[in-house]
mmCIF file of C-alpha atoms in Angstrom:
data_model
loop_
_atom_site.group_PDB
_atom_site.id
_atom_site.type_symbol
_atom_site.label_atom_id
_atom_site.label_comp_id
_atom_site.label_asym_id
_atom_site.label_seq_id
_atom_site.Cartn_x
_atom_site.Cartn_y
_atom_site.Cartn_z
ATOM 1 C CA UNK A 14 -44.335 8.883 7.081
ATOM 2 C CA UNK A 15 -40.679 9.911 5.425
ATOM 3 C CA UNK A 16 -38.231 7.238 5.097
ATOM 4 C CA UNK A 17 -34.907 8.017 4.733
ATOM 5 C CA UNK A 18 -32.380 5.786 3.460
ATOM 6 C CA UNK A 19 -28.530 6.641 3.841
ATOM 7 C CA UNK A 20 -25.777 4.127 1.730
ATOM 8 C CA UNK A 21 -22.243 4.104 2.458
ATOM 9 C CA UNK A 22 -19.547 5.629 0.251
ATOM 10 C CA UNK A 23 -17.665 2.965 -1.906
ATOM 11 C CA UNK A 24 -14.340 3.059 -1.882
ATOM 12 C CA UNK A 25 -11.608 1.446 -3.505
ATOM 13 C CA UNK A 26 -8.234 0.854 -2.698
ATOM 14 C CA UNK A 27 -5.520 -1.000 -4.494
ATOM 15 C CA UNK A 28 -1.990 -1.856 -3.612
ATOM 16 C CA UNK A 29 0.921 -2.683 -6.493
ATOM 17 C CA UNK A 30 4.297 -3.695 -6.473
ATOM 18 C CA UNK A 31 7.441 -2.202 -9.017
ATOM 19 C CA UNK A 32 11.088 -2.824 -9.157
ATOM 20 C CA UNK A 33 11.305 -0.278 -12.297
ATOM 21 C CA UNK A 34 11.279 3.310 -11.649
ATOM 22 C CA UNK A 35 8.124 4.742 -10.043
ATOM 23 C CA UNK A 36 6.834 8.230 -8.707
ATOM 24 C CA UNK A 37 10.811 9.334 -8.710
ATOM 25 C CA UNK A 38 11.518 6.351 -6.728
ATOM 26 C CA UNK A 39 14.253 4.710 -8.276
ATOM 27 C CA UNK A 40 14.939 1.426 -7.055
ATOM 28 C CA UNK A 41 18.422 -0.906 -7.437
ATOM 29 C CA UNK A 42 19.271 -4.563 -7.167
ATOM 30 C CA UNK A 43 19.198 -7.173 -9.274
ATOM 31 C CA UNK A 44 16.317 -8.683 -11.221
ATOM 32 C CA UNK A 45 15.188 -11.552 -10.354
ATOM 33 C CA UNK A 46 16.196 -11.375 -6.700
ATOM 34 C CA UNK A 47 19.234 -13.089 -5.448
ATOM 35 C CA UNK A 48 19.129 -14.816 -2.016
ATOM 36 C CA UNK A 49 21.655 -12.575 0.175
ATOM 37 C CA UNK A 50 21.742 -9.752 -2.108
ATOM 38 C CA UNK A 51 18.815 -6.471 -1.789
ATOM 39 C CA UNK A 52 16.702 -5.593 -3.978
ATOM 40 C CA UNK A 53 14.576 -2.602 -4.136
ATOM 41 C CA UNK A 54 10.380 -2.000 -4.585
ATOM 42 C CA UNK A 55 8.668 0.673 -4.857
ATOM 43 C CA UNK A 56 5.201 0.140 -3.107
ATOM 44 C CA UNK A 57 2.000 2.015 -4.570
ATOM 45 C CA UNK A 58 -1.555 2.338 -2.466
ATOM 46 C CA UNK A 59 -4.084 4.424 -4.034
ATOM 47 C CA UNK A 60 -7.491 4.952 -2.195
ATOM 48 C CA UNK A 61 -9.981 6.217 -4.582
ATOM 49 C CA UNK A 62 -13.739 7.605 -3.162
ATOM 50 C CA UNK A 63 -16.823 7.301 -5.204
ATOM 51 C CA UNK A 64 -19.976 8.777 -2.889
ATOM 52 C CA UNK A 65 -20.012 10.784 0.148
ATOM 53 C CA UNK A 66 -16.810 12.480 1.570
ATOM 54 C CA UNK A 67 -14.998 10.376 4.106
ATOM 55 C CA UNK A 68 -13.108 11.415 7.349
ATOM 56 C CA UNK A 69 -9.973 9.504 8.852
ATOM 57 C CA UNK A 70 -8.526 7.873 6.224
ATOM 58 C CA UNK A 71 -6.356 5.353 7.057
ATOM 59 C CA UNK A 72 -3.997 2.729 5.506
ATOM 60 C CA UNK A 73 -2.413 -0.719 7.621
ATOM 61 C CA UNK A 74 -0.041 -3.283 5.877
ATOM 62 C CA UNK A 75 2.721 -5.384 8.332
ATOM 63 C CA UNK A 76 5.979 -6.011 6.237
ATOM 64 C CA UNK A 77 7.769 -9.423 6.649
ATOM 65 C CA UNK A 78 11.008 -10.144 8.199
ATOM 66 C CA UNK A 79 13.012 -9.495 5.544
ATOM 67 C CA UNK A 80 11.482 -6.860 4.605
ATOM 68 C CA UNK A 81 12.943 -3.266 5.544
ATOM 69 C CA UNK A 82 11.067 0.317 4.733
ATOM 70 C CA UNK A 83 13.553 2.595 3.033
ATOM 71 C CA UNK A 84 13.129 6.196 3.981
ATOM 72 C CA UNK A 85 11.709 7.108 0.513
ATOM 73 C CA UNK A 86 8.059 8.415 0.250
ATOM 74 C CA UNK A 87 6.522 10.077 -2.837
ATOM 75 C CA UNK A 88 4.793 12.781 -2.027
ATOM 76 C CA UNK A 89 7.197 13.854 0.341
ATOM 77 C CA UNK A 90 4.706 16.051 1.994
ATOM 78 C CA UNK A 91 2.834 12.624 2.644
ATOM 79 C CA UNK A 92 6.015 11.750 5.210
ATOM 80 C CA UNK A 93 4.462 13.284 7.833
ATOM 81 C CA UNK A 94 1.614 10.734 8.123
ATOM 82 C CA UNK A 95 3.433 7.841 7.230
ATOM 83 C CA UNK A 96 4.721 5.597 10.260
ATOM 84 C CA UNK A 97 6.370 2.349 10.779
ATOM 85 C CA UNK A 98 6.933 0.485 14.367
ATOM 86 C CA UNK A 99 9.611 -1.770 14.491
ATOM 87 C CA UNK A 100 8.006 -4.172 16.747
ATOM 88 C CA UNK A 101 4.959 -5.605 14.922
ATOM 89 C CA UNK A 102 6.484 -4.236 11.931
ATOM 90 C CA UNK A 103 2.768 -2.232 11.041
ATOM 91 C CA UNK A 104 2.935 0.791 8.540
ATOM 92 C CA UNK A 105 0.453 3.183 8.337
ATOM 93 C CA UNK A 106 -0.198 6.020 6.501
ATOM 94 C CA UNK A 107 -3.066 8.564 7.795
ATOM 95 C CA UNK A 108 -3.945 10.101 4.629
ATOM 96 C CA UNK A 109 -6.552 12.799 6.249
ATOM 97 C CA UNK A 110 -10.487 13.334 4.437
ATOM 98 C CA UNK A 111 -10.956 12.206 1.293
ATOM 99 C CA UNK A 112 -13.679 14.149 -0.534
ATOM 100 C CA UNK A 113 -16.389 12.307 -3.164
ATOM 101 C CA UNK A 114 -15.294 11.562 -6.582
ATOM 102 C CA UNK A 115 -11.131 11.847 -4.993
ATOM 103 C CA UNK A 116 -8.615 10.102 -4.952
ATOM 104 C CA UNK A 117 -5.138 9.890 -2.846
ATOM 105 C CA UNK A 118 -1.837 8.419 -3.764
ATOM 106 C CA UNK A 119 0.846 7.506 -1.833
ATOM 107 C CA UNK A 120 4.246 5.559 -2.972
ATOM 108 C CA UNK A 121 6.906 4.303 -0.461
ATOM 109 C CA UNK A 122 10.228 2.239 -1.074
ATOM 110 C CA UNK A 123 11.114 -1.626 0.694
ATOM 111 C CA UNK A 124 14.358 -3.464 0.117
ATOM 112 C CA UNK A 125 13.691 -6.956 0.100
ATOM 113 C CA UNK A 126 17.277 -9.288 0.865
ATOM 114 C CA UNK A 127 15.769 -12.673 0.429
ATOM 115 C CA UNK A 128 16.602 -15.693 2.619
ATOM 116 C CA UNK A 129 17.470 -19.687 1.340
ATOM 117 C CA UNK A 130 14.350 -20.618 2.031
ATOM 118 C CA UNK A 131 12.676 -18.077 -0.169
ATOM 119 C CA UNK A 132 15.281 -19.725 -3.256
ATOM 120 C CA UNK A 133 12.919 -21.235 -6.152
ATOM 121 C CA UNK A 134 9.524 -19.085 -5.121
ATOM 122 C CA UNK A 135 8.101 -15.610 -5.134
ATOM 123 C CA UNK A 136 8.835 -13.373 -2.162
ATOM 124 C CA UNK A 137 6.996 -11.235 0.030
ATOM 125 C CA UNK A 138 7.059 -7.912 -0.144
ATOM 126 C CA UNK A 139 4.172 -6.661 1.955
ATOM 127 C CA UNK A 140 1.187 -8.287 3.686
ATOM 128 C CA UNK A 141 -2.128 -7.673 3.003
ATOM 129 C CA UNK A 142 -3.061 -3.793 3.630
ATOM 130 C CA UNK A 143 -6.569 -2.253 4.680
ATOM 131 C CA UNK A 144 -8.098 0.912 4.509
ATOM 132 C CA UNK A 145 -10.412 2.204 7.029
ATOM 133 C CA UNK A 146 -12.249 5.402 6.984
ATOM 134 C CA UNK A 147 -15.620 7.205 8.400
ATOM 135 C CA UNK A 148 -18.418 7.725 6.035
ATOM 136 C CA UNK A 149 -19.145 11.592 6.967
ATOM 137 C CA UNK A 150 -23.187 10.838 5.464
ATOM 138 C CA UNK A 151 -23.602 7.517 7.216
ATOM 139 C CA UNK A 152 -21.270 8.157 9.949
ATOM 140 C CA UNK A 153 -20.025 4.057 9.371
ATOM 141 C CA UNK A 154 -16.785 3.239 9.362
ATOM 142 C CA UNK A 155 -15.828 1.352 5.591
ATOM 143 C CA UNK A 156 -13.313 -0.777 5.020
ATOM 144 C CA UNK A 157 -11.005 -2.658 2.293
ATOM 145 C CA UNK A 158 -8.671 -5.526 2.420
ATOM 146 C CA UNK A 159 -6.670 -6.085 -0.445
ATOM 147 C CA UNK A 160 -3.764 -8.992 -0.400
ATOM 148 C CA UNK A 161 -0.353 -8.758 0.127
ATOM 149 C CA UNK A 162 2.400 -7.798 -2.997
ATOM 150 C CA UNK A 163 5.447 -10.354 -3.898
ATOM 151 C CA UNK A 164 7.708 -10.504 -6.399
ATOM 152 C CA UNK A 165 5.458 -11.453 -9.088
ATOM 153 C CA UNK A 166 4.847 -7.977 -9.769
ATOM 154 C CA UNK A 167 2.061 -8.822 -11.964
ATOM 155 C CA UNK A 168 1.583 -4.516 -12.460
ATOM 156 C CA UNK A 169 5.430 -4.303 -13.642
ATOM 157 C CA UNK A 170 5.474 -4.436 -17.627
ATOM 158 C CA UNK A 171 9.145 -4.065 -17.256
ATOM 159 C CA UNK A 172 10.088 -6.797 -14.325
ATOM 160 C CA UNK A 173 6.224 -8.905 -14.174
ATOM 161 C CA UNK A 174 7.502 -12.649 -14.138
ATOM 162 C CA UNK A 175 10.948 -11.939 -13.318
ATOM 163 C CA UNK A 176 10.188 -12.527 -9.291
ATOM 164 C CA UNK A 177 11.496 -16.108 -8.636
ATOM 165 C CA UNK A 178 14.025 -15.943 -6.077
ATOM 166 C CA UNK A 179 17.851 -17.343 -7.234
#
């Protein structure tokens, strides 16, 4: 009697916040953010594949209220993939297959304009954001949930600690 045992692909996804200049993005406003006035992110998801080549790659994240998605992508042939509906305010990015041992980057620009209420704390700058994708060996679909990004921007050398909203 054969046994044959089949184990998902890992993958891992991670998603990081920067006000200083990133992929060519170059972002404006003023550090730390100002209630009324915008400010500028550049947001950073990289899915990165560590077993068997995956199919339908897929990246979600909902952006808050004041929260707007800048038409500013990086690569620019990534564009193309990359959507955003006004009404639940969802973006997603269909990245395509993702063979083993890959990886995929893909960096977008928000412009945060914080509100009173947000004076005194971090902001939001992007809700948590999941990757789905199909396991081509397994055939299961594998997913990652990573949280949300604020102004912390803990990845940042240049800005990290500088997110407390005037």
């Amino acid at each position: 009697q054969e046994f044959v045992t089949k184990i998902n692909s890992q993958i891992d996804f991670m998603q990081k916040a920067y006000r200083a200049t990133t992929n060519g993005i170059e972002n404006f406003g003023p550090i730390p953010p100002k209630v009324g006035e915008s400010t500028s992110y550049a947001i950073v998801w990289e899915v990165e594949n560590y077993l068997n080549n995956l199919k339908n790659v897929r990246v979600k994240a909902t952006l808050p209220q004041n929260v707007s998605l800048v038409d500013n992508i990086f690569p620019e042939n990534e564009a193309s993939h990359f959507s955003f509906d006004t009404k639940s305010r969802e973006i997603i990015w269909s990245s395509g297959d993702l063979s083993s041992g890959s990886s995929n980057t893909l960096t977008f620009q928000v412009v945060l304009t914080p509100i009173s209420f947000q004076s005194a704390s971090t902001a939001q700058l992007i809700g948590q954001a999941t990757v789905f994708a199909e396991d081509e060996f397994t055939n299961a679909t594998i997913q990652k949930t990573v949280s949300g990004a604020n102004t912390s921007l803990p990845d940042d050398k240049d800005n990290s600690g500088g997110g407390i909203v005037q």
